mmCIF file of C-alpha atoms and ligand atoms in Angstrom:
data_model
loop_
_atom_site.group_PDB
_atom_site.id
_atom_site.type_symbol
_atom_site.label_atom_id
_atom_site.label_comp_id
_atom_site.label_asym_id
_atom_site.label_seq_id
_atom_site.Cartn_x
_atom_site.Cartn_y
_atom_site.Cartn_z
ATOM 1 C CA UNK A 1 -14.761 -19.627 -14.680
ATOM 2 C CA UNK A 2 -18.030 -18.265 -14.670
ATOM 3 C CA UNK A 3 -18.807 -15.488 -11.964
ATOM 4 C CA UNK A 4 -20.266 -17.623 -9.806
ATOM 5 C CA UNK A 5 -17.519 -20.222 -9.733
ATOM 6 C CA UNK A 6 -14.757 -17.583 -9.035
ATOM 7 C CA UNK A 7 -17.064 -15.886 -5.823
ATOM 8 C CA UNK A 8 -16.531 -19.510 -4.386
ATOM 9 C CA UNK A 9 -13.113 -20.142 -5.640
ATOM 10 C CA UNK A 10 -11.345 -16.710 -5.618
ATOM 11 C CA UNK A 11 -8.709 -16.160 -2.749
ATOM 12 C CA UNK A 12 -8.768 -19.387 -1.210
ATOM 13 C CA UNK A 13 -4.872 -20.170 -1.839
ATOM 14 C CA UNK A 14 -4.096 -23.386 0.250
ATOM 15 C CA UNK A 15 -0.920 -21.080 1.959
ATOM 16 C CA UNK A 16 -3.470 -18.751 3.244
ATOM 17 C CA UNK A 17 -6.510 -21.102 4.037
ATOM 18 C CA UNK A 18 -3.916 -24.082 5.947
ATOM 19 C CA UNK A 19 -6.805 -26.447 4.278
ATOM 20 C CA UNK A 20 -9.701 -25.467 6.109
ATOM 21 C CA UNK A 21 -12.351 -23.834 3.771
ATOM 22 C CA UNK A 22 -12.176 -20.367 5.155
ATOM 23 C CA UNK A 23 -8.901 -18.877 5.885
ATOM 24 C CA UNK A 24 -8.202 -18.384 9.803
ATOM 25 C CA UNK A 25 -8.318 -14.804 11.142
ATOM 26 C CA UNK A 26 -4.866 -13.877 12.450
ATOM 27 C CA UNK A 27 -4.452 -11.061 14.899
ATOM 28 C CA UNK A 28 -1.009 -9.977 14.658
ATOM 29 C CA UNK A 29 1.425 -7.221 15.153
ATOM 30 C CA UNK A 30 4.315 -8.499 15.684
ATOM 31 C CA UNK A 31 5.564 -11.743 14.130
ATOM 32 C CA UNK A 32 8.445 -14.242 15.441
ATOM 33 C CA UNK A 33 11.837 -15.169 12.914
ATOM 34 C CA UNK A 34 14.165 -17.802 13.905
ATOM 35 C CA UNK A 35 16.819 -17.180 12.800
ATOM 36 C CA UNK A 36 18.456 -13.758 11.130
ATOM 37 C CA UNK A 37 18.405 -15.509 7.735
ATOM 38 C CA UNK A 38 14.861 -15.940 8.265
ATOM 39 C CA UNK A 39 14.138 -12.570 8.832
ATOM 40 C CA UNK A 40 16.080 -11.155 5.830
ATOM 41 C CA UNK A 41 14.093 -13.694 3.657
ATOM 42 C CA UNK A 42 10.622 -12.305 4.837
ATOM 43 C CA UNK A 43 12.073 -8.517 4.277
ATOM 44 C CA UNK A 44 13.086 -9.726 0.805
ATOM 45 C CA UNK A 45 9.885 -10.743 0.324
ATOM 46 C CA UNK A 46 7.750 -8.403 2.345
ATOM 47 C CA UNK A 47 5.954 -6.781 -0.961
ATOM 48 C CA UNK A 48 5.147 -10.566 -2.312
ATOM 49 C CA UNK A 49 2.808 -11.721 0.542
ATOM 50 C CA UNK A 50 5.184 -13.264 3.278
ATOM 51 C CA UNK A 51 4.280 -12.743 7.100
ATOM 52 C CA UNK A 52 6.634 -10.001 7.868
ATOM 53 C CA UNK A 53 4.665 -7.277 10.282
ATOM 54 C CA UNK A 54 0.980 -7.367 11.119
ATOM 55 C CA UNK A 55 0.425 -3.952 9.640
ATOM 56 C CA UNK A 56 1.541 -5.597 6.376
ATOM 57 C CA UNK A 57 -1.178 -8.123 6.506
ATOM 58 C CA UNK A 58 -1.386 -11.407 6.939
ATOM 59 C CA UNK A 59 -2.856 -14.622 5.433
ATOM 60 C CA UNK A 60 -6.348 -13.526 6.394
ATOM 61 C CA UNK A 61 -5.886 -9.945 4.139
ATOM 62 C CA UNK A 62 -3.815 -11.790 1.213
ATOM 63 C CA UNK A 63 -6.664 -14.054 0.753
ATOM 64 C CA UNK A 64 -8.841 -10.936 0.227
ATOM 65 C CA UNK A 65 -6.817 -8.961 -1.855
ATOM 66 C CA UNK A 66 -6.680 -12.190 -4.108
ATOM 67 C CA UNK A 67 -9.790 -12.803 -4.284
ATOM 68 C CA UNK A 68 -10.592 -9.032 -5.382
ATOM 69 C CA UNK A 69 -7.962 -8.998 -7.896
ATOM 70 C CA UNK A 70 -9.334 -11.899 -9.267
ATOM 71 C CA UNK A 71 -13.093 -11.064 -9.576
ATOM 72 C CA UNK A 72 -12.574 -7.066 -10.320
ATOM 73 C CA UNK A 73 -9.213 -7.620 -11.866
ATOM 74 C CA UNK A 74 -5.836 -5.051 -11.872
ATOM 75 C CA UNK A 75 -2.126 -6.382 -10.468
ATOM 76 C CA UNK A 76 -2.957 -6.175 -7.032
ATOM 77 C CA UNK A 77 -5.423 -5.126 -4.420
ATOM 78 C CA UNK A 78 -4.568 -2.526 -1.096
ATOM 79 C CA UNK A 79 -7.026 -2.429 1.965
ATOM 80 C CA UNK A 80 -8.179 -0.016 4.113
ATOM 81 C CA UNK A 81 -10.155 0.964 7.246
ATOM 82 C CA UNK A 82 -13.228 2.088 5.326
ATOM 83 C CA UNK A 83 -14.413 3.004 1.936
ATOM 84 C CA UNK A 84 -13.439 6.898 2.761
ATOM 85 C CA UNK A 85 -10.091 5.712 3.522
ATOM 86 C CA UNK A 86 -9.702 3.732 0.053
ATOM 87 C CA UNK A 87 -10.603 7.282 -1.617
ATOM 88 C CA UNK A 88 -8.639 9.386 0.247
ATOM 89 C CA UNK A 89 -5.688 6.488 0.324
ATOM 90 C CA UNK A 90 -5.314 5.831 -3.121
ATOM 91 C CA UNK A 91 -5.739 9.564 -4.193
ATOM 92 C CA UNK A 92 -3.025 10.507 -1.847
ATOM 93 C CA UNK A 93 -1.138 7.537 -2.702
ATOM 94 C CA UNK A 94 -0.503 9.506 -6.162
ATOM 95 C CA UNK A 95 -1.332 13.373 -5.771
ATOM 96 C CA UNK A 96 1.368 16.256 -4.449
ATOM 97 C CA UNK A 97 1.323 19.972 -4.000
ATOM 98 C CA UNK A 98 0.828 22.104 -7.033
ATOM 99 C CA UNK A 99 -1.194 18.805 -8.700
ATOM 100 C CA UNK A 100 -4.911 19.166 -10.787
ATOM 101 C CA UNK A 101 -7.994 16.999 -10.015
ATOM 102 C CA UNK A 102 -10.788 16.203 -12.030
ATOM 103 C CA UNK A 103 -13.721 15.445 -9.108
ATOM 104 C CA UNK A 104 -16.777 14.350 -10.811
ATOM 105 C CA UNK A 105 -19.762 16.553 -9.892
ATOM 106 C CA UNK A 106 -21.743 14.272 -8.070
ATOM 107 C CA UNK A 107 -18.993 12.208 -5.973
ATOM 108 C CA UNK A 108 -19.711 11.132 -2.893
ATOM 109 C CA UNK A 109 -20.255 14.041 -0.093
ATOM 110 C CA UNK A 110 -17.124 13.418 1.953
ATOM 111 C CA UNK A 111 -15.217 12.172 -1.329
ATOM 112 C CA UNK A 112 -15.770 16.322 -2.426
ATOM 113 C CA UNK A 113 -14.977 17.242 1.260
ATOM 114 C CA UNK A 114 -11.414 16.094 1.044
ATOM 115 C CA UNK A 115 -10.957 17.202 -1.880
ATOM 116 C CA UNK A 116 -11.990 21.427 -0.740
ATOM 117 C CA UNK A 117 -10.380 20.460 2.634
ATOM 118 C CA UNK A 118 -6.953 18.107 3.096
ATOM 119 C CA UNK A 119 -6.612 18.839 -0.769
ATOM 120 C CA UNK A 120 -6.613 21.903 -0.418
ATOM 121 C CA UNK A 121 -4.448 22.660 1.926
ATOM 122 C CA UNK A 122 -1.726 20.305 0.465
ATOM 123 C CA UNK A 123 -1.810 22.837 -2.659
ATOM 124 C CA UNK A 124 -3.898 20.366 -4.630
ATOM 125 C CA UNK A 125 -7.023 22.200 -6.716
ATOM 126 C CA UNK A 126 -9.671 20.458 -7.678
ATOM 127 C CA UNK A 127 -11.834 21.448 -10.599
ATOM 128 C CA UNK A 128 -15.617 19.672 -10.620
ATOM 129 C CA UNK A 129 -17.202 18.448 -13.756
ATOM 130 C CA UNK A 130 -20.368 17.551 -15.121
ATOM 131 C CA UNK A 131 -21.006 13.815 -14.660
ATOM 132 C CA UNK A 132 -22.315 13.591 -18.587
ATOM 133 C CA UNK A 133 -18.933 15.419 -20.124
ATOM 134 C CA UNK A 134 -17.587 12.073 -21.254
ATOM 135 C CA UNK A 135 -15.061 13.228 -24.348
ATOM 136 C CA UNK A 136 -15.968 16.669 -23.552
ATOM 137 C CA UNK A 137 -13.304 15.991 -20.329
ATOM 138 C CA UNK A 138 -10.447 16.538 -22.489
ATOM 139 C CA UNK A 139 -10.940 20.501 -22.467
ATOM 140 C CA UNK A 140 -10.704 20.673 -18.652
ATOM 141 C CA UNK A 141 -7.516 18.776 -18.691
ATOM 142 C CA UNK A 142 -4.408 20.585 -17.662
ATOM 143 C CA UNK A 143 -0.915 20.012 -17.828
ATOM 144 C CA UNK A 144 -0.694 19.866 -13.926
ATOM 145 C CA UNK A 145 -4.241 17.251 -13.804
ATOM 146 C CA UNK A 146 -3.345 14.560 -12.234
ATOM 147 C CA UNK A 147 -6.190 12.193 -11.272
ATOM 148 C CA UNK A 148 -9.368 12.149 -13.021
ATOM 149 C CA UNK A 149 -12.250 11.110 -10.379
ATOM 150 C CA UNK A 150 -15.074 8.933 -11.471
ATOM 151 C CA UNK A 151 -18.446 7.199 -9.793
ATOM 152 C CA UNK A 152 -20.525 6.146 -11.633
ATOM 153 C CA UNK A 153 -23.479 6.286 -11.107
ATOM 154 C CA UNK A 154 -23.034 9.252 -9.031
ATOM 155 C CA UNK A 155 -24.178 9.269 -5.203
ATOM 156 C CA UNK A 156 -27.559 9.867 -4.888
ATOM 157 C CA UNK A 157 -28.393 11.627 -8.168
ATOM 158 C CA UNK A 158 -27.158 8.567 -10.095
ATOM 159 C CA UNK A 159 -26.016 9.999 -13.432
ATOM 160 C CA UNK A 160 -24.228 7.140 -15.326
ATOM 161 C CA UNK A 161 -21.209 8.570 -16.969
ATOM 162 C CA UNK A 162 -18.626 7.502 -20.044
ATOM 163 C CA UNK A 163 -15.941 6.338 -18.773
ATOM 164 C CA UNK A 164 -14.287 5.116 -21.631
ATOM 165 C CA UNK A 165 -14.764 8.544 -23.554
ATOM 166 C CA UNK A 166 -13.137 9.849 -20.208
ATOM 167 C CA UNK A 167 -10.305 7.693 -19.410
ATOM 168 C CA UNK A 168 -9.202 7.953 -23.306
ATOM 169 C CA UNK A 169 -8.988 11.362 -23.246
ATOM 170 C CA UNK A 170 -7.397 11.277 -19.544
ATOM 171 C CA UNK A 171 -4.814 9.334 -21.028
ATOM 172 C CA UNK A 172 -4.297 11.233 -23.951
ATOM 173 C CA UNK A 173 -2.690 13.298 -21.379
ATOM 174 C CA UNK A 174 -1.024 11.205 -19.196
ATOM 175 C CA UNK A 175 -3.444 11.373 -15.581
ATOM 176 C CA UNK A 176 -4.830 8.545 -13.495
ATOM 177 C CA UNK A 177 -8.205 7.810 -13.745
ATOM 178 C CA UNK A 178 -9.757 6.460 -10.530
ATOM 179 C CA UNK A 179 -12.866 5.256 -10.127
ATOM 180 C CA UNK A 180 -15.402 4.850 -6.707
ATOM 181 C CA UNK A 181 -16.734 1.504 -8.309
ATOM 182 C CA UNK A 182 -18.765 0.592 -4.917
ATOM 183 C CA UNK A 183 -22.469 0.223 -7.000
ATOM 184 C CA UNK A 184 -21.030 -1.461 -9.446
ATOM 185 C CA UNK A 185 -19.069 -3.819 -7.363
ATOM 186 C CA UNK A 186 -16.789 -6.220 -8.810
ATOM 187 C CA UNK A 187 -19.046 -8.174 -10.561
ATOM 188 C CA UNK A 188 -21.131 -5.785 -12.733
ATOM 189 C CA UNK A 189 -18.894 -3.155 -13.819
ATOM 190 C CA UNK A 190 -14.888 -4.111 -14.932
ATOM 191 C CA UNK A 191 -13.239 -1.443 -14.415
ATOM 192 C CA UNK A 192 -9.941 -2.031 -15.871
ATOM 193 C CA UNK A 193 -11.911 -2.978 -19.626
ATOM 194 C CA UNK A 194 -13.401 0.405 -19.207
ATOM 195 C CA UNK A 195 -9.761 2.290 -18.883
ATOM 196 C CA UNK A 196 -9.562 2.926 -15.302
ATOM 197 C CA UNK A 197 -6.428 2.167 -13.445
ATOM 198 C CA UNK A 198 -7.697 2.663 -10.065
ATOM 199 C CA UNK A 199 -10.754 1.063 -8.605
ATOM 200 C CA UNK A 200 -12.216 1.820 -5.386
ATOM 201 C CA UNK A 201 -14.280 -0.291 -3.116
ATOM 202 C CA UNK A 202 -16.446 1.031 0.049
ATOM 203 C CA UNK A 203 -16.473 -2.819 0.335
ATOM 204 C CA UNK A 204 -18.453 -1.964 3.702
ATOM 205 C CA UNK A 205 -21.447 -2.133 1.434
ATOM 206 C CA UNK A 206 -22.341 -4.982 -0.715
ATOM 207 C CA UNK A 207 -18.708 -7.246 -0.283
ATOM 208 C CA UNK A 208 -19.734 -7.292 3.458
ATOM 209 C CA UNK A 209 -23.547 -7.478 3.135
ATOM 210 C CA UNK A 210 -24.516 -7.475 6.393
ATOM 211 C CA UNK A 211 -24.028 -4.175 7.777
ATOM 212 C CA UNK A 212 -21.687 -5.020 10.016
ATOM 213 C CA UNK A 213 -18.252 -3.826 9.223
ATOM 214 C CA UNK A 214 -16.115 -1.139 7.715
ATOM 215 C CA UNK A 215 -14.125 -2.054 4.833
ATOM 216 C CA UNK A 216 -12.226 -0.098 1.929
ATOM 217 C CA UNK A 217 -10.649 -1.970 -0.934
ATOM 218 C CA UNK A 218 -8.324 -0.177 -4.032
ATOM 219 C CA UNK A 219 -7.502 -2.597 -6.653
ATOM 220 C CA UNK A 220 -4.516 -1.335 -9.717
ATOM 221 C CA UNK A 221 -3.595 -2.313 -12.978
ATOM 222 C CA UNK A 222 0.259 -2.751 -13.248
ATOM 223 C CA UNK A 223 0.965 1.139 -14.185
ATOM 224 C CA UNK A 224 -0.361 2.009 -10.915
ATOM 225 C CA UNK A 225 -0.233 -0.776 -8.607
ATOM 226 C CA UNK A 226 3.070 -0.340 -6.931
ATOM 227 C CA UNK A 227 2.734 3.169 -6.230
ATOM 228 C CA UNK A 228 -0.215 3.029 -4.746
ATOM 229 C CA UNK A 229 0.773 -0.311 -2.715
ATOM 230 C CA UNK A 230 4.381 1.640 -1.380
ATOM 231 C CA UNK A 231 2.241 4.661 -0.853
ATOM 232 C CA UNK A 232 -0.619 2.879 1.274
ATOM 233 C CA UNK A 233 1.775 0.816 3.392
ATOM 234 C CA UNK A 234 4.022 4.098 4.099
ATOM 235 C CA UNK A 235 0.669 5.876 4.883
ATOM 236 C CA UNK A 236 0.223 3.271 7.693
ATOM 237 C CA UNK A 237 -3.133 1.640 6.548
ATOM 238 C CA UNK A 238 -4.298 -1.688 7.452
ATOM 239 C CA UNK A 239 -7.789 -3.016 7.801
ATOM 240 C CA UNK A 240 -9.085 -4.894 11.280
ATOM 241 C CA UNK A 241 -8.659 -8.733 10.656
ATOM 242 C CA UNK A 242 -12.044 -9.793 11.918
ATOM 243 C CA UNK A 243 -13.775 -7.345 9.378
ATOM 244 C CA UNK A 244 -11.293 -8.248 6.651
ATOM 245 C CA UNK A 245 -13.050 -11.896 7.132
ATOM 246 C CA UNK A 246 -16.461 -10.818 7.225
ATOM 247 C CA UNK A 247 -15.825 -8.846 3.851
ATOM 248 C CA UNK A 248 -13.985 -12.143 2.564
ATOM 249 C CA UNK A 249 -17.004 -14.435 3.978
ATOM 250 C CA UNK A 250 -19.354 -11.575 2.304
ATOM 251 C CA UNK A 251 -18.151 -12.314 -0.965
ATOM 252 C CA UNK A 252 -19.331 -15.750 -0.761
ATOM 253 C CA UNK A 253 -22.627 -15.186 -1.257
ATOM 254 C CA UNK A 254 -22.589 -11.123 -2.867
ATOM 255 C CA UNK A 255 -23.417 -12.798 -6.137
ATOM 256 C CA UNK A 256 -26.926 -14.312 -5.045
ATOM 257 C CA UNK A 257 -27.547 -11.423 -2.556
ATOM 258 C CA UNK A 258 -26.726 -8.730 -5.450
ATOM 259 C CA UNK A 259 -29.169 -10.956 -7.866
ATOM 260 C CA UNK A 260 -32.068 -10.239 -5.284
ATOM 261 C CA UNK A 261 -30.848 -6.970 -4.600
ATOM 262 C CA UNK A 262 -31.636 -6.448 -8.581
ATOM 263 C CA UNK A 263 -34.909 -8.246 -8.674
ATOM 264 C CA UNK A 264 -36.277 -6.529 -5.713
ATOM 265 C CA UNK A 265 -34.694 -3.447 -7.066
ATOM 266 C CA UNK A 266 -36.459 -2.850 -10.251
ATOM 267 C CA UNK A 267 -39.681 -3.989 -9.324
ATOM 268 C CA UNK A 268 -39.928 -1.341 -6.683
ATOM 269 C CA UNK A 269 -38.215 1.229 -9.343
ATOM 270 C CA UNK A 270 -41.069 0.186 -11.749
ATOM 271 C CA UNK A 271 -43.640 0.503 -9.220
ATOM 272 C CA UNK A 272 -42.455 4.119 -8.622
ATOM 273 C CA UNK A 273 -42.123 5.116 -11.540
ATOM 274 C CA UNK A 274 -46.472 4.884 -12.135
ATOM 275 C CA UNK A 275 -47.040 6.559 -8.891
ATOM 276 C CA UNK A 276 -48.698 10.205 -8.925
ATOM 277 C CA UNK A 277 -46.412 11.747 -6.302
ATOM 278 C CA UNK A 278 -43.320 10.758 -8.510
ATOM 279 C CA UNK A 279 -41.489 12.844 -11.196
ATOM 280 C CA UNK A 280 -39.235 10.373 -12.032
ATOM 281 C CA UNK A 281 -37.349 7.170 -11.148
ATOM 282 C CA UNK A 282 -33.062 7.874 -10.994
ATOM 283 C CA UNK A 283 -32.421 3.783 -11.475
ATOM 284 C CA UNK A 284 -29.385 3.500 -14.253
ATOM 285 C CA UNK A 285 -31.488 0.339 -15.670
ATOM 286 C CA UNK A 286 -34.372 2.668 -16.546
ATOM 287 C CA UNK A 287 -34.788 4.845 -19.332
ATOM 288 C CA UNK A 288 -35.174 8.064 -17.225
ATOM 289 C CA UNK A 289 -31.853 8.265 -15.439
ATOM 290 C CA UNK A 290 -29.408 10.309 -17.174
ATOM 291 C CA UNK A 291 -26.994 8.525 -18.579
ATOM 292 C CA UNK A 292 -29.036 5.330 -18.664
ATOM 293 C CA UNK A 293 -26.850 4.424 -22.496
ATOM 294 C CA UNK A 294 -23.523 4.024 -20.591
ATOM 295 C CA UNK A 295 -25.051 1.413 -18.173
ATOM 296 C CA UNK A 296 -26.745 -0.308 -20.708
ATOM 297 C CA UNK A 297 -23.490 -0.516 -22.804
ATOM 298 C CA UNK A 298 -20.914 -0.899 -19.816
ATOM 299 C CA UNK A 299 -22.559 -2.528 -16.788
ATOM 300 C CA UNK A 300 -23.226 -6.285 -16.579
ATOM 301 C CA UNK A 301 -26.345 -5.760 -14.064
ATOM 302 C CA UNK A 302 -27.636 -3.464 -11.516
ATOM 303 C CA UNK A 303 -27.568 -3.455 -7.663
ATOM 304 C CA UNK A 304 -30.382 -1.782 -4.964
ATOM 305 C CA UNK A 305 -29.468 1.574 -4.718
ATOM 306 C CA UNK A 306 -31.398 3.715 -6.128
ATOM 307 C CA UNK A 307 -33.406 7.143 -6.405
ATOM 308 C CA UNK A 308 -36.723 9.245 -7.136
ATOM 309 C CA UNK A 309 -37.477 13.112 -7.402
ATOM 310 C CA UNK A 310 -40.826 13.863 -6.106
ATOM 311 C CA UNK A 311 -43.299 16.061 -8.071
ATOM 312 C CA UNK A 312 -43.629 19.891 -8.245
ATOM 313 C CA UNK A 313 -45.262 21.444 -4.809
ATOM 314 C CA UNK A 314 -43.851 18.482 -2.848
ATOM 315 C CA UNK A 315 -42.098 19.887 -0.392
ATOM 316 C CA UNK A 316 -38.670 18.256 1.614
ATOM 317 C CA UNK A 317 -40.712 19.341 5.669
ATOM 318 C CA UNK A 318 -43.841 16.814 3.472
ATOM 319 C CA UNK A 319 -41.840 13.424 3.299
ATOM 320 C CA UNK A 320 -40.948 13.589 7.094
ATOM 321 C CA UNK A 321 -44.639 11.656 8.127
ATOM 322 C CA UNK A 322 -44.023 9.255 5.550
ATOM 323 C CA UNK A 323 -40.425 9.232 6.504
ATOM 324 C CA UNK A 324 -40.942 9.071 10.108
ATOM 325 C CA UNK A 325 -43.447 5.661 9.937
ATOM 326 C CA UNK A 326 -41.391 3.507 7.757
ATOM 327 C CA UNK A 327 -41.922 -0.111 8.684
ATOM 328 C CA UNK A 328 -39.527 -1.585 6.868
ATOM 329 C CA UNK A 329 -37.769 0.971 5.097
ATOM 330 C CA UNK A 330 -35.202 2.295 7.574
ATOM 331 C CA UNK A 331 -33.544 5.662 8.032
ATOM 332 C CA UNK A 332 -30.171 5.596 7.904
ATOM 333 C CA UNK A 333 -26.357 6.247 6.078
ATOM 334 C CA UNK A 334 -24.803 3.475 4.383
ATOM 335 C CA UNK A 335 -26.107 0.625 2.235
ATOM 336 C CA UNK A 336 -25.261 -2.797 0.618
ATOM 337 C CA UNK A 337 -26.843 -4.567 3.802
ATOM 338 C CA UNK A 338 -29.510 -7.019 3.671
ATOM 339 C CA UNK A 339 -31.906 -4.625 5.038
ATOM 340 C CA UNK A 340 -33.777 -2.309 2.827
ATOM 341 C CA UNK A 341 -32.959 1.743 4.142
ATOM 342 C CA UNK A 342 -34.800 5.043 2.533
ATOM 343 C CA UNK A 343 -32.698 8.542 2.878
ATOM 344 C CA UNK A 344 -34.246 11.786 1.639
ATOM 345 C CA UNK A 345 -31.509 14.363 0.299
ATOM 346 C CA UNK A 346 -30.491 17.179 1.983
ATOM 347 C CA UNK A 347 -28.416 19.832 0.465
ATOM 348 C CA UNK A 348 -27.998 18.864 -3.128
ATOM 349 C CA UNK A 349 -27.738 22.222 -4.391
ATOM 350 C CA UNK A 350 -24.790 22.631 -2.199
ATOM 351 C CA UNK A 351 -22.861 19.796 -3.327
ATOM 352 C CA UNK A 352 -23.636 20.039 -6.997
ATOM 353 C CA UNK A 353 -21.565 23.550 -8.388
ATOM 354 C CA UNK A 354 -20.048 22.231 -11.784
ATOM 355 C CA UNK A 355 -24.287 21.600 -12.641
ATOM 356 C CA UNK A 356 -26.496 23.178 -10.773
ATOM 357 C CA UNK A 357 -29.250 20.846 -8.844
ATOM 358 C CA UNK A 358 -32.580 21.388 -10.680
ATOM 359 C CA UNK A 359 -35.551 19.251 -9.542
ATOM 360 C CA UNK A 360 -39.165 19.841 -8.671
ATOM 361 C CA UNK A 361 -39.106 17.644 -5.932
ATOM 362 C CA UNK A 362 -36.960 16.561 -3.368
ATOM 363 C CA UNK A 363 -35.593 13.588 -4.008
ATOM 364 C CA UNK A 364 -35.164 10.399 -1.853
ATOM 365 C CA UNK A 365 -33.010 7.193 -2.067
ATOM 366 C CA UNK A 366 -33.901 4.206 -1.441
ATOM 367 C CA UNK A 367 -31.802 0.970 -0.945
ATOM 368 C CA UNK A 368 -33.767 -2.217 -1.598
ATOM 369 C CA UNK A 369 -32.874 -5.072 0.238
ATOM 370 C CA UNK A 370 -33.793 -8.368 0.676
ATOM 371 C CA UNK A 371 -37.326 -8.226 1.851
ATOM 372 C CA UNK A 372 -39.867 -9.453 -0.536
ATOM 373 C CA UNK A 373 -40.362 -6.607 -2.834
ATOM 374 C CA UNK A 374 -44.318 -6.639 -1.948
ATOM 375 C CA UNK A 375 -43.889 -6.177 1.755
ATOM 376 C CA UNK A 376 -41.845 -3.199 0.147
ATOM 377 C CA UNK A 377 -44.353 -1.891 -2.149
ATOM 378 C CA UNK A 378 -46.961 -1.589 0.581
ATOM 379 C CA UNK A 379 -44.394 -0.036 3.274
ATOM 380 C CA UNK A 380 -43.878 2.570 0.529
ATOM 381 C CA UNK A 381 -47.782 3.341 -0.572
ATOM 382 C CA UNK A 382 -48.642 3.581 2.919
ATOM 383 C CA UNK A 383 -45.685 6.131 2.994
ATOM 384 C CA UNK A 384 -46.902 8.429 0.248
ATOM 385 C CA UNK A 385 -50.686 7.865 2.242
ATOM 386 C CA UNK A 386 -48.803 9.753 5.133
ATOM 387 C CA UNK A 387 -47.680 12.329 2.507
ATOM 388 C CA UNK A 388 -48.821 16.295 2.778
ATOM 389 C CA UNK A 389 -48.009 18.632 -0.066
HETATM 390 C C1 PLP B 401 -20.287 5.724 -3.167
HETATM 391 C C2 PLP B 401 -19.626 5.519 -1.729
HETATM 392 N N1 PLP B 401 -18.699 5.781 -1.857
HETATM 393 C C3 PLP B 401 -17.931 5.422 -0.592
HETATM 394 C C4 PLP B 401 -18.115 5.498 0.581
HETATM 395 C C5 PLP B 401 -17.507 5.118 2.008
HETATM 396 O O1 PLP B 401 -17.572 3.719 2.445
HETATM 397 P P1 PLP B 401 -17.305 3.693 4.182
HETATM 398 O O2 PLP B 401 -18.881 4.285 4.603
HETATM 399 O O3 PLP B 401 -17.325 2.658 3.819
HETATM 400 O O4 PLP B 401 -16.321 5.004 4.511
HETATM 401 C C6 PLP B 401 -19.635 5.748 0.633
HETATM 402 C C7 PLP B 401 -20.640 5.045 2.034
HETATM 403 O O5 PLP B 401 -22.146 5.602 2.029
HETATM 404 C C8 PLP B 401 -20.181 5.107 -0.761
HETATM 405 O O6 PLP B 401 -22.021 5.543 -0.380
#
């Protein structure tokens, strides 16, 4: 089946939907068994999608888990109450004291913080590595390296990684490759075809797609699924049924939305690259983005998120009159909803430790939404006119 058809069909088993188009939203903790035999049967099959106890999932959850495996691949999918919980929960599922993690230098900032605080306290050491290291990662792998974590493209700075080369080196030393695939979505990057073992989605972004729920997923291959599933159950992770439902509903239109995000973002990015204020645009589909060649080789599309770097002479504070008065590009965290967002990147120099961050001017991140791109360009044009030096 083609991806558009899969998006419509995925996870809609009659057992989960009961015959209506969408699965009901089960609000459940206790599940009642009529007989001892029923209860024992549920215990035996609790890892196989039987209704056992709310925390272990209901047909609402099972439908999204099925759909994610169908769309992203993998042997199973664990759900989490946020994207960050999916990152930390997936990592905790495999780590123990004495282990070593290789973390990409451009990881989402709270992922770094987790490594620098909770993992450190657990006795897990983290080494940050150059996002463009490629096969050179093998020089950094130790006997104790348990996870090589990739996020491609990186948060804010957007470097695209050579995931197949990194995965090959990691597997040669028995390390697990974990990916934050939120930018790639289940449609634009196929993690398990490129050597990834566990793929994480902040479903809060394009899967939910309307900025109205928090949700995370982690899909895993056969090698990692049972451990990921058991550990996430033991840690007590569960996602709220309303949010899971919104994730499922979002999936159905994600293909269409992404098509438009892609088109709009490319129009805005191409306009930005010719602006006199802009040094370069970091959009994976443009040659000016570090690692563009890996995007071209491995990805099936691009979404609405990218950044640009201002020219020398523009200080961060000069952006304030632009940002304070934008009409359509709103300032706010997160991305992946239907609306456009703008975010100045503060403190990048502190959050890049393997490779120091060097740029002539400040970096601005955009999420290009579903508005007409001509209106978005007008908004940016007026914003640039407000900038002083
Ligand atoms: C790349 C990436 N991963 C993970 C997350 C965390 O997701 P959530 O906000 O759902 O916790 C974010 C959020 O911005 C993100 O951008």
